[in-house]
Short mmCIF file of C-alpha atoms and ligand atoms in Angstrom, two decimals:
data_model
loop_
_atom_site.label_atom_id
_atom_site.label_comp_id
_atom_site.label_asym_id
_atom_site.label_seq_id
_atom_site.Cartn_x
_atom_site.Cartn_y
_atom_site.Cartn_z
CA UNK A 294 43.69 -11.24 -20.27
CA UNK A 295 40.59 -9.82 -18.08
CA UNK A 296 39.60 -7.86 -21.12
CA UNK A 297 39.60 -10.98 -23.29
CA UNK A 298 37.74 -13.16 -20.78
CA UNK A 299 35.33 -10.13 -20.33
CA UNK A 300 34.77 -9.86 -24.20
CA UNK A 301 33.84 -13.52 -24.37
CA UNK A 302 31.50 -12.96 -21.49
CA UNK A 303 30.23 -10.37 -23.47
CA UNK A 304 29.37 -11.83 -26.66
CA UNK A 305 28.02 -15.27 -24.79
CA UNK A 306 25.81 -13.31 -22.88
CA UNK A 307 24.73 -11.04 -25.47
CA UNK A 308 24.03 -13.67 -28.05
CA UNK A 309 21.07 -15.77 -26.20
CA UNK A 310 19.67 -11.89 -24.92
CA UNK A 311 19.39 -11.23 -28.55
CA UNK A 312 17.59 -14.03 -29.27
CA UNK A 313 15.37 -13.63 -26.59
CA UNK A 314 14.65 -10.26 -27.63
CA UNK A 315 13.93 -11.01 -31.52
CA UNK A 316 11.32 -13.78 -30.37
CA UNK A 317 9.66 -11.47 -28.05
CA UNK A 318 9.76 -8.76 -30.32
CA UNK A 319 7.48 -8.96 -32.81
CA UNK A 320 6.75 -12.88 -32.03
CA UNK A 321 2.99 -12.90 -31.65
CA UNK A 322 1.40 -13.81 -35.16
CA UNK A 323 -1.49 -11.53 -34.61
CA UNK A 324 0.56 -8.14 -33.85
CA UNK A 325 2.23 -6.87 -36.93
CA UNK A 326 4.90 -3.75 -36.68
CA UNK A 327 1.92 -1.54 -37.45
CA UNK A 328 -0.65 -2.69 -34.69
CA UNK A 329 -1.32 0.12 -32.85
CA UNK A 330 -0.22 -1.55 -29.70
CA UNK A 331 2.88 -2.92 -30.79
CA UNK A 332 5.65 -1.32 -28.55
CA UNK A 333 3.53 -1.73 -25.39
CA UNK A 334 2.73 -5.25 -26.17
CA UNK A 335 6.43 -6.03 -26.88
CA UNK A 336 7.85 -4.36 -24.14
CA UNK A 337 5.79 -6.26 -21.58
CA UNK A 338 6.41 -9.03 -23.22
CA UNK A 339 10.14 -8.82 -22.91
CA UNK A 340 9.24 -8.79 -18.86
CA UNK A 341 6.88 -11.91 -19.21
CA UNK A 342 4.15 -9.32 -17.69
CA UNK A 343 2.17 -10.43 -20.72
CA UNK A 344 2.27 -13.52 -22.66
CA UNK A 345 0.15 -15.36 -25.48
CA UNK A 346 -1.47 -18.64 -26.44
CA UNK A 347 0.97 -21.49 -27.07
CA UNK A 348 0.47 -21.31 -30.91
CA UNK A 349 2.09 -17.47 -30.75
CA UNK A 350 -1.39 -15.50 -30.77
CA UNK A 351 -1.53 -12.17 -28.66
CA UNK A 352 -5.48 -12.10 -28.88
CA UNK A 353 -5.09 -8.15 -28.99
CA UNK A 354 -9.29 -8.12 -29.05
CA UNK A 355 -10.56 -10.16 -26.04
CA UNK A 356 -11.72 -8.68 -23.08
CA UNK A 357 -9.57 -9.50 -19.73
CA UNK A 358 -11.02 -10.93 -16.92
CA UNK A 359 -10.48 -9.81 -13.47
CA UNK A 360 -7.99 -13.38 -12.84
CA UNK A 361 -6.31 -12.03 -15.86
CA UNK A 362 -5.42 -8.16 -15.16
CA UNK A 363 -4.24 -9.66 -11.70
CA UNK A 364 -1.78 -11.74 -13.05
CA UNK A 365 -0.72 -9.10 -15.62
CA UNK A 366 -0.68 -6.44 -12.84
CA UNK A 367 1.31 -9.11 -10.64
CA UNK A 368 3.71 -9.80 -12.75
CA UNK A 369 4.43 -6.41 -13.62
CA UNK A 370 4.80 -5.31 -9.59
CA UNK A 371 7.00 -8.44 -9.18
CA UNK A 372 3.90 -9.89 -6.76
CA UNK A 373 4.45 -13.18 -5.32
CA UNK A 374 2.34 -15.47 -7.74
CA UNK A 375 2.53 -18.55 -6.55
CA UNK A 376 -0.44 -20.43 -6.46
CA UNK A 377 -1.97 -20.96 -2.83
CA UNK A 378 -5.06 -20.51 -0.92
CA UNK A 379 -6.85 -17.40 -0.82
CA UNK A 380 -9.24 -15.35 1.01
CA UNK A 381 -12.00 -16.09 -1.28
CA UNK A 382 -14.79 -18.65 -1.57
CA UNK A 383 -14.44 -18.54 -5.35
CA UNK A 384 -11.02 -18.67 -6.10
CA UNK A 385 -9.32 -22.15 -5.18
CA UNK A 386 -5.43 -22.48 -4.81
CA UNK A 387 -5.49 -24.37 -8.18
CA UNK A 388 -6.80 -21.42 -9.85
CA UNK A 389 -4.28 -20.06 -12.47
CA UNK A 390 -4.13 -16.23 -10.85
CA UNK A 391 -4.84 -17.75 -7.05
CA UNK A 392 -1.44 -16.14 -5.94
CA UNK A 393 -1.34 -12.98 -7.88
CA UNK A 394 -5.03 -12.42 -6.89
CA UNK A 395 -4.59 -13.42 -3.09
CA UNK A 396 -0.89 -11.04 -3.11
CA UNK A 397 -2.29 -8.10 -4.55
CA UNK A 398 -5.50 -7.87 -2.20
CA UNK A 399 -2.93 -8.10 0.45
CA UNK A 400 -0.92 -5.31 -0.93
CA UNK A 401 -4.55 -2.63 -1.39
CA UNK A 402 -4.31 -2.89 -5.19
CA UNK A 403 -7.48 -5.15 -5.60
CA UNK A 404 -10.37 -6.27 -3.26
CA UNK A 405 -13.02 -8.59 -3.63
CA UNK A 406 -16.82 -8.52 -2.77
CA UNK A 407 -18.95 -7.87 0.83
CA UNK A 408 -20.07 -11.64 0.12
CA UNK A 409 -16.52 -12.95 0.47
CA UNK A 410 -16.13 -13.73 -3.52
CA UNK A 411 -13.68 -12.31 -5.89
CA UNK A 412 -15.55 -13.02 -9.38
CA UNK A 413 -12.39 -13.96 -10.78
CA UNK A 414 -13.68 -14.41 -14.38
CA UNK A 415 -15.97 -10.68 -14.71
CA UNK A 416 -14.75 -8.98 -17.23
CA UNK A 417 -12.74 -5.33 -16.49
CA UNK A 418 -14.23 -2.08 -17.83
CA UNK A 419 -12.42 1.05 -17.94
CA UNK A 420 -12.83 2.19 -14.55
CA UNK A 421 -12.03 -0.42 -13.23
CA UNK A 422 -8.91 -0.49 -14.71
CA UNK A 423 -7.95 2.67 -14.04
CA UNK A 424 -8.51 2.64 -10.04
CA UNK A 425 -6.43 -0.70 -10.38
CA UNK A 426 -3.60 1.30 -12.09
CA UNK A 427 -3.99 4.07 -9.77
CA UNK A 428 -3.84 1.63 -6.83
CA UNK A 429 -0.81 -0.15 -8.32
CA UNK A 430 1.17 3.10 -8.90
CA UNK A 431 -0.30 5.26 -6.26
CA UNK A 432 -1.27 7.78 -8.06
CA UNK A 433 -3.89 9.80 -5.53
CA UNK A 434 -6.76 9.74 -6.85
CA UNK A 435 -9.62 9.90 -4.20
CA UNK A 436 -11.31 6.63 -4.23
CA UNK A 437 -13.50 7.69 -7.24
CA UNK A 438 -13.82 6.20 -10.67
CA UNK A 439 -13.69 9.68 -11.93
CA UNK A 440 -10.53 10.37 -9.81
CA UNK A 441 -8.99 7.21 -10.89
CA UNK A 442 -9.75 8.65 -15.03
CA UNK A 443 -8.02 11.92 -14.25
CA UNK A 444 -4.94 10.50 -12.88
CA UNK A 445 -4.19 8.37 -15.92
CA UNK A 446 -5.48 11.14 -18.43
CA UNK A 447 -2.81 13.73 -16.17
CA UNK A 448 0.03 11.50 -17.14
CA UNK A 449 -0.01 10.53 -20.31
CA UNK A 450 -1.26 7.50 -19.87
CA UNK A 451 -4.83 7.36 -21.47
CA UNK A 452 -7.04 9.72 -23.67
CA UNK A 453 -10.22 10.52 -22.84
CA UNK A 454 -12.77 8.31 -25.41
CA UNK A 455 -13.84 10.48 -28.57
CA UNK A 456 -17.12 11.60 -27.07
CA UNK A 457 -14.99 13.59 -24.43
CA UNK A 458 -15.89 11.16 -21.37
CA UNK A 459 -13.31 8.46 -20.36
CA UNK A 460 -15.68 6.20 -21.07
CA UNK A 461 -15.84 4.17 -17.23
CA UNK A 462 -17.97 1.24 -18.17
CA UNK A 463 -16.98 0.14 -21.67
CA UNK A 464 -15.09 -3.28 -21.52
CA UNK A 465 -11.72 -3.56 -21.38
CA UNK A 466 -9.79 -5.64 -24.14
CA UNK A 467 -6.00 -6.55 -24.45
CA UNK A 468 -4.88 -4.27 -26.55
CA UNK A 469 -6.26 -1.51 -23.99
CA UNK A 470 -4.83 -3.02 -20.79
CA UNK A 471 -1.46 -3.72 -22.63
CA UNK A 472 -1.23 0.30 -23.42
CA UNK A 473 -2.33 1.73 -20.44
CA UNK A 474 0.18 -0.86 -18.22
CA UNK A 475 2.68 -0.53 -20.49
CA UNK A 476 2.54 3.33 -20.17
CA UNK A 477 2.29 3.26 -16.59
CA UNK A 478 5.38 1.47 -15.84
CA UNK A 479 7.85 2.75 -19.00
CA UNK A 480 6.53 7.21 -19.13
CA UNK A 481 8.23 6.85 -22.27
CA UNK A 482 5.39 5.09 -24.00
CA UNK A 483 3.32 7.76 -22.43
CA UNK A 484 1.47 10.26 -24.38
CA UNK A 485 3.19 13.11 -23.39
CA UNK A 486 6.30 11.75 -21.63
CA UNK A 487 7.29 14.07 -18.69
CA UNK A 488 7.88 13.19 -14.86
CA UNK A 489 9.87 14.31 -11.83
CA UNK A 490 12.46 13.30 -9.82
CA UNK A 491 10.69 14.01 -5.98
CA UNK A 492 13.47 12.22 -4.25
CA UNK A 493 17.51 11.29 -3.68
CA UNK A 494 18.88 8.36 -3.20
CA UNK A 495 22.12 6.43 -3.18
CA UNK A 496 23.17 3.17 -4.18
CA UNK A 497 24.36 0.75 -1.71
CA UNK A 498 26.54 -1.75 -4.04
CA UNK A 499 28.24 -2.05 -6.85
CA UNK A 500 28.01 -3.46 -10.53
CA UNK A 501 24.35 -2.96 -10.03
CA UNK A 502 22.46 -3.21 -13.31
CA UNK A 503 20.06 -0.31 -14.48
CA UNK A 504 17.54 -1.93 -16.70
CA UNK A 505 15.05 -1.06 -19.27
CA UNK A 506 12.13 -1.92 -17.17
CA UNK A 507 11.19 -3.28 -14.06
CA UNK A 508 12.69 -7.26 -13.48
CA UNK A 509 15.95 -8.83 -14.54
CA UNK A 510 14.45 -9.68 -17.49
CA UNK A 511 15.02 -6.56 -19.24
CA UNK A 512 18.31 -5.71 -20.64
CA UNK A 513 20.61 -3.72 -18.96
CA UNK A 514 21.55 -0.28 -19.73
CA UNK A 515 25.03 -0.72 -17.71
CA UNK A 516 25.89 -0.64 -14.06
CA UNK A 517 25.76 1.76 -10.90
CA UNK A 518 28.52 1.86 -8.16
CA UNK A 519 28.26 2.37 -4.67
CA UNK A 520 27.85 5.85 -3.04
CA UNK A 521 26.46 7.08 -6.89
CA UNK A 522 23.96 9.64 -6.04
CA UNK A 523 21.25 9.04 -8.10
CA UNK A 524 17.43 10.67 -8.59
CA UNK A 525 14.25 8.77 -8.16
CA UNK A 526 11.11 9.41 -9.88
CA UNK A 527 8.47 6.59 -9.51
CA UNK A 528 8.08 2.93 -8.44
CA UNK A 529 7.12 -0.06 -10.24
CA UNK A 530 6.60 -2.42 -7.48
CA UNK A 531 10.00 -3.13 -5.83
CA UNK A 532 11.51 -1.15 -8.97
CA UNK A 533 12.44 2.33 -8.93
CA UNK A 534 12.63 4.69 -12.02
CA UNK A 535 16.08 6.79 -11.16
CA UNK A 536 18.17 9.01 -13.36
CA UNK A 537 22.02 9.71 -12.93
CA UNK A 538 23.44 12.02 -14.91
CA UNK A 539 21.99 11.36 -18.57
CA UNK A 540 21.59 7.74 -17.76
CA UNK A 541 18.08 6.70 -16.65
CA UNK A 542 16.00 3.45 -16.10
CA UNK A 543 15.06 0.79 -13.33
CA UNK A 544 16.89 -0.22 -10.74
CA UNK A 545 16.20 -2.89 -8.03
CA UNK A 546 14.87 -0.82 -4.61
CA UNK A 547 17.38 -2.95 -2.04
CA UNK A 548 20.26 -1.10 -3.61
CA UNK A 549 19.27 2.13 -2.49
CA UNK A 550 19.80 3.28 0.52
CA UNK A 551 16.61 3.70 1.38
CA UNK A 552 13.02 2.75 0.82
CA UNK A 553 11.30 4.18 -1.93
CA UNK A 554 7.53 4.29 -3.34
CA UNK A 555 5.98 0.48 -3.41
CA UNK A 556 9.04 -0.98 -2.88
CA UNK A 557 8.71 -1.06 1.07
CA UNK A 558 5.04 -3.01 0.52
CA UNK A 559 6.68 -6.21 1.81
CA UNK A 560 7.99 -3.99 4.75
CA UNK A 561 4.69 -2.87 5.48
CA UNK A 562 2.96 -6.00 5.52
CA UNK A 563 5.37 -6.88 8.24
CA UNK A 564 4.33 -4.24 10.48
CA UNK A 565 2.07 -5.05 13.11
CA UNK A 566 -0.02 -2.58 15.21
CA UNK A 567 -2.16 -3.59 18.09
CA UNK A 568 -5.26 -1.93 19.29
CA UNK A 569 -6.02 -2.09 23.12
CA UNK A 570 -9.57 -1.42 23.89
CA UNK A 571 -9.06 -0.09 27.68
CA UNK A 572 -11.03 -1.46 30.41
CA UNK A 573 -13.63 -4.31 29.76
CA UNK A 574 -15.54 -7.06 31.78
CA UNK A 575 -16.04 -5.82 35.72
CA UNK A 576 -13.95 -3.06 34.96
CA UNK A 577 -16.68 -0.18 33.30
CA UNK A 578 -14.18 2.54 32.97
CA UNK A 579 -15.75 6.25 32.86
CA UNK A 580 -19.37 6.08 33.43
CA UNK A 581 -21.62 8.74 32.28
CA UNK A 582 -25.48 9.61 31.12
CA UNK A 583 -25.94 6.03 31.38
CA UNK A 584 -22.36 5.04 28.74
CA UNK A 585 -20.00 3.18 29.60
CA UNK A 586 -15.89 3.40 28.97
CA UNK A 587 -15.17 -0.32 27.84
CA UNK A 588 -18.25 0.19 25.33
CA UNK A 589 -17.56 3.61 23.75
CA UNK A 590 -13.61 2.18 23.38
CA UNK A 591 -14.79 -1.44 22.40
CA UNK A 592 -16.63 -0.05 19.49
CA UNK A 593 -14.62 2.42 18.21
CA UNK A 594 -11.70 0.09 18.30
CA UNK A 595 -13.44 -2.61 16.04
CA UNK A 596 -14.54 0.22 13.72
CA UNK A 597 -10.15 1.23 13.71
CA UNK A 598 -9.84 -2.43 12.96
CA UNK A 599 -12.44 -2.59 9.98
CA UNK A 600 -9.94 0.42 8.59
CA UNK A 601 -7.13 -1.41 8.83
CA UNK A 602 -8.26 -4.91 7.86
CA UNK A 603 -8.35 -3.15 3.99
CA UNK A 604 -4.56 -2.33 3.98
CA UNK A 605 -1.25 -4.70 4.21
CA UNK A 606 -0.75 -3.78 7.77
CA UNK A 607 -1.00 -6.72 9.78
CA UNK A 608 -3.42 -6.27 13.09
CA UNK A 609 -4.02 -7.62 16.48
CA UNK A 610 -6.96 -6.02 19.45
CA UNK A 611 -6.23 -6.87 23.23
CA UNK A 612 -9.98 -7.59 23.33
CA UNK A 613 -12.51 -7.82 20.91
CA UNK A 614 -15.39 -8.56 23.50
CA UNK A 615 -16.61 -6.91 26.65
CA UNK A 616 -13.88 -9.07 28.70
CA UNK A 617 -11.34 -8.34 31.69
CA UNK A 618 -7.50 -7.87 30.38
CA UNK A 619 -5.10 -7.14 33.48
CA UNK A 620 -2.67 -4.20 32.22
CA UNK A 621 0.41 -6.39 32.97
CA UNK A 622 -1.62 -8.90 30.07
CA UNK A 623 -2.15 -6.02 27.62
CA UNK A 624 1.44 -4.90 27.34
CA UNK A 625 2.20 -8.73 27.23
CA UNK A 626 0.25 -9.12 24.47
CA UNK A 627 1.64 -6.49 22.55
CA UNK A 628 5.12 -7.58 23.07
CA UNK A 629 4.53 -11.53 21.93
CA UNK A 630 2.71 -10.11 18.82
CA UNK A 631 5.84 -7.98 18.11
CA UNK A 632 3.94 -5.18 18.16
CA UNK A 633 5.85 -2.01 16.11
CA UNK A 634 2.84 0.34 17.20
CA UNK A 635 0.74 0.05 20.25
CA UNK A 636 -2.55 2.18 20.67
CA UNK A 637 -4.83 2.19 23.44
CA UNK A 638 -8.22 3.51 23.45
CA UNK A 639 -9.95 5.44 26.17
CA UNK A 640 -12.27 7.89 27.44
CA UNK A 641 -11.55 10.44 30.19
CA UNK A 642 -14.17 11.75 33.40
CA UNK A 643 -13.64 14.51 35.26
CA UNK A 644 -16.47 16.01 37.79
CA UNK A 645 -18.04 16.98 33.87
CA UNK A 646 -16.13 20.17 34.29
CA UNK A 647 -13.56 19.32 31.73
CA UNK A 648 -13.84 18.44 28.02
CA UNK A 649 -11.74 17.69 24.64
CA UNK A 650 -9.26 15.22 23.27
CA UNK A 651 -5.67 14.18 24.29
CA UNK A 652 -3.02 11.66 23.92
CA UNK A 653 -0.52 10.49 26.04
CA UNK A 654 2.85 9.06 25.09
CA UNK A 655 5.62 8.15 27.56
CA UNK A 656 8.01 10.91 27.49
CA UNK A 657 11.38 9.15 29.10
CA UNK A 658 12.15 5.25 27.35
CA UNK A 659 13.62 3.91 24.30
CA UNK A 660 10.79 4.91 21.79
CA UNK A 661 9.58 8.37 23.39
CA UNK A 662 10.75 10.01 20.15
CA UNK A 663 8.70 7.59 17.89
CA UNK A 664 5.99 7.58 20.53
CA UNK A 665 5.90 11.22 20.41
CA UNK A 666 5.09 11.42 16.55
CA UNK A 667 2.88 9.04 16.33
CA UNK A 668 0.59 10.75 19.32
CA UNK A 669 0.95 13.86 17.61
CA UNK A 670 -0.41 12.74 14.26
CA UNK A 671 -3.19 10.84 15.97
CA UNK A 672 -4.03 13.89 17.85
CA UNK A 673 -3.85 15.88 15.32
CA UNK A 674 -6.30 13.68 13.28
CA UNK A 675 -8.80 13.42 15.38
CA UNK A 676 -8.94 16.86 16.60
CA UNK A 677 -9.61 17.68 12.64
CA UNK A 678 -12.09 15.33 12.42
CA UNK A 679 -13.91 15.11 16.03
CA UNK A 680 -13.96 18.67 16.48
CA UNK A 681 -13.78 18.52 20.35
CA UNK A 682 -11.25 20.88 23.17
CA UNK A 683 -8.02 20.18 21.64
CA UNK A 684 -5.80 18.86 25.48
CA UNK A 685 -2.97 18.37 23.26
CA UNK A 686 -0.46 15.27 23.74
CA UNK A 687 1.49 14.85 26.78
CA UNK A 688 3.65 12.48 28.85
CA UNK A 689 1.77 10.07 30.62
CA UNK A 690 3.11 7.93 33.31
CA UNK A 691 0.73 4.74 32.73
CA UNK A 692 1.45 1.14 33.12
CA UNK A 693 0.50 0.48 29.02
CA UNK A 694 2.91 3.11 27.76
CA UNK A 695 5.97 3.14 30.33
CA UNK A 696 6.18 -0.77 30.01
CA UNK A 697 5.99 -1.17 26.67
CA UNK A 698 8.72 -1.16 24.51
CA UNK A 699 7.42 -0.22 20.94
CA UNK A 700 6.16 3.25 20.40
CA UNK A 701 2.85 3.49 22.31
CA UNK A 702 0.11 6.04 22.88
CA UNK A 703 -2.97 6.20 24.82
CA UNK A 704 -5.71 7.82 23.21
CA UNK A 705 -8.60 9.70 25.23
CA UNK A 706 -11.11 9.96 22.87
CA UNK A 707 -13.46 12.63 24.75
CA UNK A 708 -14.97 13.36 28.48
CA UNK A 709 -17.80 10.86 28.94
CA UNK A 710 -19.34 12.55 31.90
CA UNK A 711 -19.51 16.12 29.94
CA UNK A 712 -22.72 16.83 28.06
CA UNK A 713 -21.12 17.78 24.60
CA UNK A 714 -18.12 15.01 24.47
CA UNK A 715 -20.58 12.01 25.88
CA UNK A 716 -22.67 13.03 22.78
CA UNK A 717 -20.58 12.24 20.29
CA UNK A 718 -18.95 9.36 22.14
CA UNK A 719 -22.26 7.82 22.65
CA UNK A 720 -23.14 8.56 18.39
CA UNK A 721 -21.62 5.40 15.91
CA UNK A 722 -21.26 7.86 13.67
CA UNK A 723 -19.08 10.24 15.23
CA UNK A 724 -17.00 6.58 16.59
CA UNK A 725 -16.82 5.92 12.93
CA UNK A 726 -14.91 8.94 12.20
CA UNK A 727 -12.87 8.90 15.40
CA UNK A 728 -12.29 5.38 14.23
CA UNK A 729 -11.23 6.33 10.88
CA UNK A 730 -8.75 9.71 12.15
CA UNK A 731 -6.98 7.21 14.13
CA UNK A 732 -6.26 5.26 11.03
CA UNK A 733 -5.59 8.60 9.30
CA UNK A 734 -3.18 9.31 12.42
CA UNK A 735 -1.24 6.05 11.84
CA UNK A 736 -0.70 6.45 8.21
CA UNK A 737 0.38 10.25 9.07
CA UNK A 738 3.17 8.39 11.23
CA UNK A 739 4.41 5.46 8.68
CA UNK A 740 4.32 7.98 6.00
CA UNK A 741 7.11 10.22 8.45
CA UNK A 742 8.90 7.09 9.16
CA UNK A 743 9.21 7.32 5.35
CA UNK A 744 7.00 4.29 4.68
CA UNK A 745 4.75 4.63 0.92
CA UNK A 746 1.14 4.58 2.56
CA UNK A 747 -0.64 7.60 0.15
CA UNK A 748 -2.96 4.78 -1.50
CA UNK A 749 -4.22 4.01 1.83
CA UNK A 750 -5.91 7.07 2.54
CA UNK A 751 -9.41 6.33 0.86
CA UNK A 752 -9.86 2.34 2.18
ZN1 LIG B 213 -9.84 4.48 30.56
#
């Protein structure tokens, strides 16, 4: 009886999915079996990630717009694209790509221009492109254009042009942007198909559906059971590429059991870290050759917060002028923001005998462990970068770190009353890249905490 009920199941369901299929396949009038982009076209078709004029034309030649390779890119990442207001002065809620656009600037994969525009309608060349790819996939590629061409030419994904360049500022049309997306989220269309499978996983349910590409639009392949041990190679958005056994293909990332690749963006947009600029107002700090504490730590803070204001992380400073906080009001603060990292930013004085970097944590409450690490990296960081006495990390009994609750550190940046630590902490340069280890420190602790931050390196 099951079987029968199952069979009819079977053939209702399959019949429409056919259908479907043979009107995506093959369905636009201007891409015949033989167009050289036919299987990449069709296959993002079958996911919506690409679609055509209402009269069934593909328009293989025109060039995309930077509206358009947002939506596409969107759509393939499973974005939210719903149509709201964004952060730019030229692209109104009403606008077509307005959510795709606004979602994906959130999530690092586009950004828009010092002038607060986004140019919605410029047209995308090659390089372009390809740092949008690599930003989408997180492929590390430096922050350079030429990075960007290396990491798709590595994996199959596009040839150099035929004068041996990749050809950065010729325009990109359809056809192009179909391929190289296409090949970026199926490696099978790739040029040479070959990837890895860096990490394990299991699945957390059962009758879970292993697709043929990256939404629930794509047929499925059959299903996964919980506790199946399966290996993951690469993300495509909140989709991860796994294999088990010979079987292979997408599965949705909240049936593993745990985060993997892109799929934790939405996690990471819901992670807040506060800066606390110490001292302020009457209270100098450390005085020395003429600098003052609540300066030194203002500045360097705002600098940390330019860093972060270019990822998904969401931010909040105790102070962003030269104003009194009591400490009872800082760890406040930090607590009604639901703070998941705290970091407070000082500079040490002593007699200008002593000299170099440290960080404190709180060694004895619920987050000590998570407090620890994240010290650690920031130490580390900014030892590497501001090349002063490394002090090390240690526990430190003050009010900021033993009464909050999230994992906290206190950061002394340098000595301001010795000769060689007051230089640099008195230099906007050298508070620029103290500024910027810091932010280097905090992505060294999400990335522990097994959070996907490698394309956040090079903002
Ligand atoms: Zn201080």
């Amino acid at each position: 009886m099951r079987k029968f009920v199952l069979g009819i199941l079977v053939f209702l369901l399959m019949f429409p999915i056919s259908e479907i299929e043979s009107e995506a396949a093959g369905s636009f009038k201007d891409i015949s079996t033989n167009h050289r982009a036919y299987n990449e076209i069709n296959y993002l078709a079958q996911g919506n990630i690409v679609s055509g004029t209402l009269d069934g034309y593909f328009r293989p030649g025109k060039v995309v717009t930077r509206g358009e390779a947002a939506a596409m890119m969107g759509r393939a990442l499973n974005l939210n694209g719903r149509k709201r207001a964004t952060q730019f002065s030229d692209v109104g809620s009403q606008y077509f790509a307005s959510g795709y656009i606004q979602s994906a600037v959130e999530a690092g994969i586009l950004t828009g221009y010092k002038d607060g525009s986004f140019k919605p309608g410029q047209i995308v060349d090659r390089g372009e492109m390809a740092v949008i790819i690599s930003k989408a996939f997180g492929y590390e590629f430096g922050g350079t254009l030429s990075g960007a061409a290396r990491a798709l030419i590595s994996r199959g994904i596009s040839q150099g042009t035929a004068d041996g360049s990749f050809g950065a500022d010729q325009k990109i049309i359809r056809a192009d942007y179909a391929i190289f997306l296409a090949r970026a989220v199926n490696y099978k269309l790739r040029l040479t198909p070959g990837i890895s499978y860096p990490a394990d996983r299991s699945v957390t349910e059962d009758s879970v559906p292993l697709r043929t590409g990256p939404s629930n639009l794509y047929s499925s392949l059959g299903t996964l059971q919980t506790g199946n041990k399966v290996e993951a190679s690469y993300a495509v958005g909140p989709w991860v590429y796994i294999r088990l056994g010979s079987k292979e293909g997408f599965i949705h990332s909240n049936y593993l059991n745990a985060p993997f690749g892109m799929g934790n963006q939405k996690i990471l947009n819901q992670q807040m870290i506060v800066i606390d600029p110490g001292h302020g107002g009457k209270d100098p700090g450390a005085v020395g050759y003429g600098l003052k504490e609540k300066d030194v730590v203002l500045s360097t803070s705002l600098k940390l917060k330019s860093y972060l204001s270019r990822t998904p992380f969401q931010y909040k400073l105790t102070r962003e002028t030269d104003k009194f906080i009591e400490l009872s009001d800082r760890v406040a603060f930090a607590k009604q923001a639901n703070a998941n990292v705290f970091i407070s930013v000082h500079a040490n004085a002593y007699n200008g005998s002593a000299n170099g970097t440290e960080t404190y944590y709180y060694a004895s409450n619920n987050s000590s462990a998570d407090s620890k690490i994240l010290a650690s990296k920031i130490q580390g960081r900014l030892v590497t970068a501001w090349k002063l006495y490394d002090r090390g990390i240690k526990h430190g009994n003050f009010h900021v770190l033993r009464e909050n609750t999230m994992p906290a550190v206190l950061v002394e940046l340098g000595f301001i009353d010795n000769k060689t630590d007051n230089a640099k902490l008195a230099s906007d340069a050298w508070r620029r890249e103290a500024a910027k280890a810091i932010y280097w420190g905090i992505l060294d602790y999400y990335k522990e905490k097994g959070f996907y931050v490698t394309h956040l390196y090079n903002k």
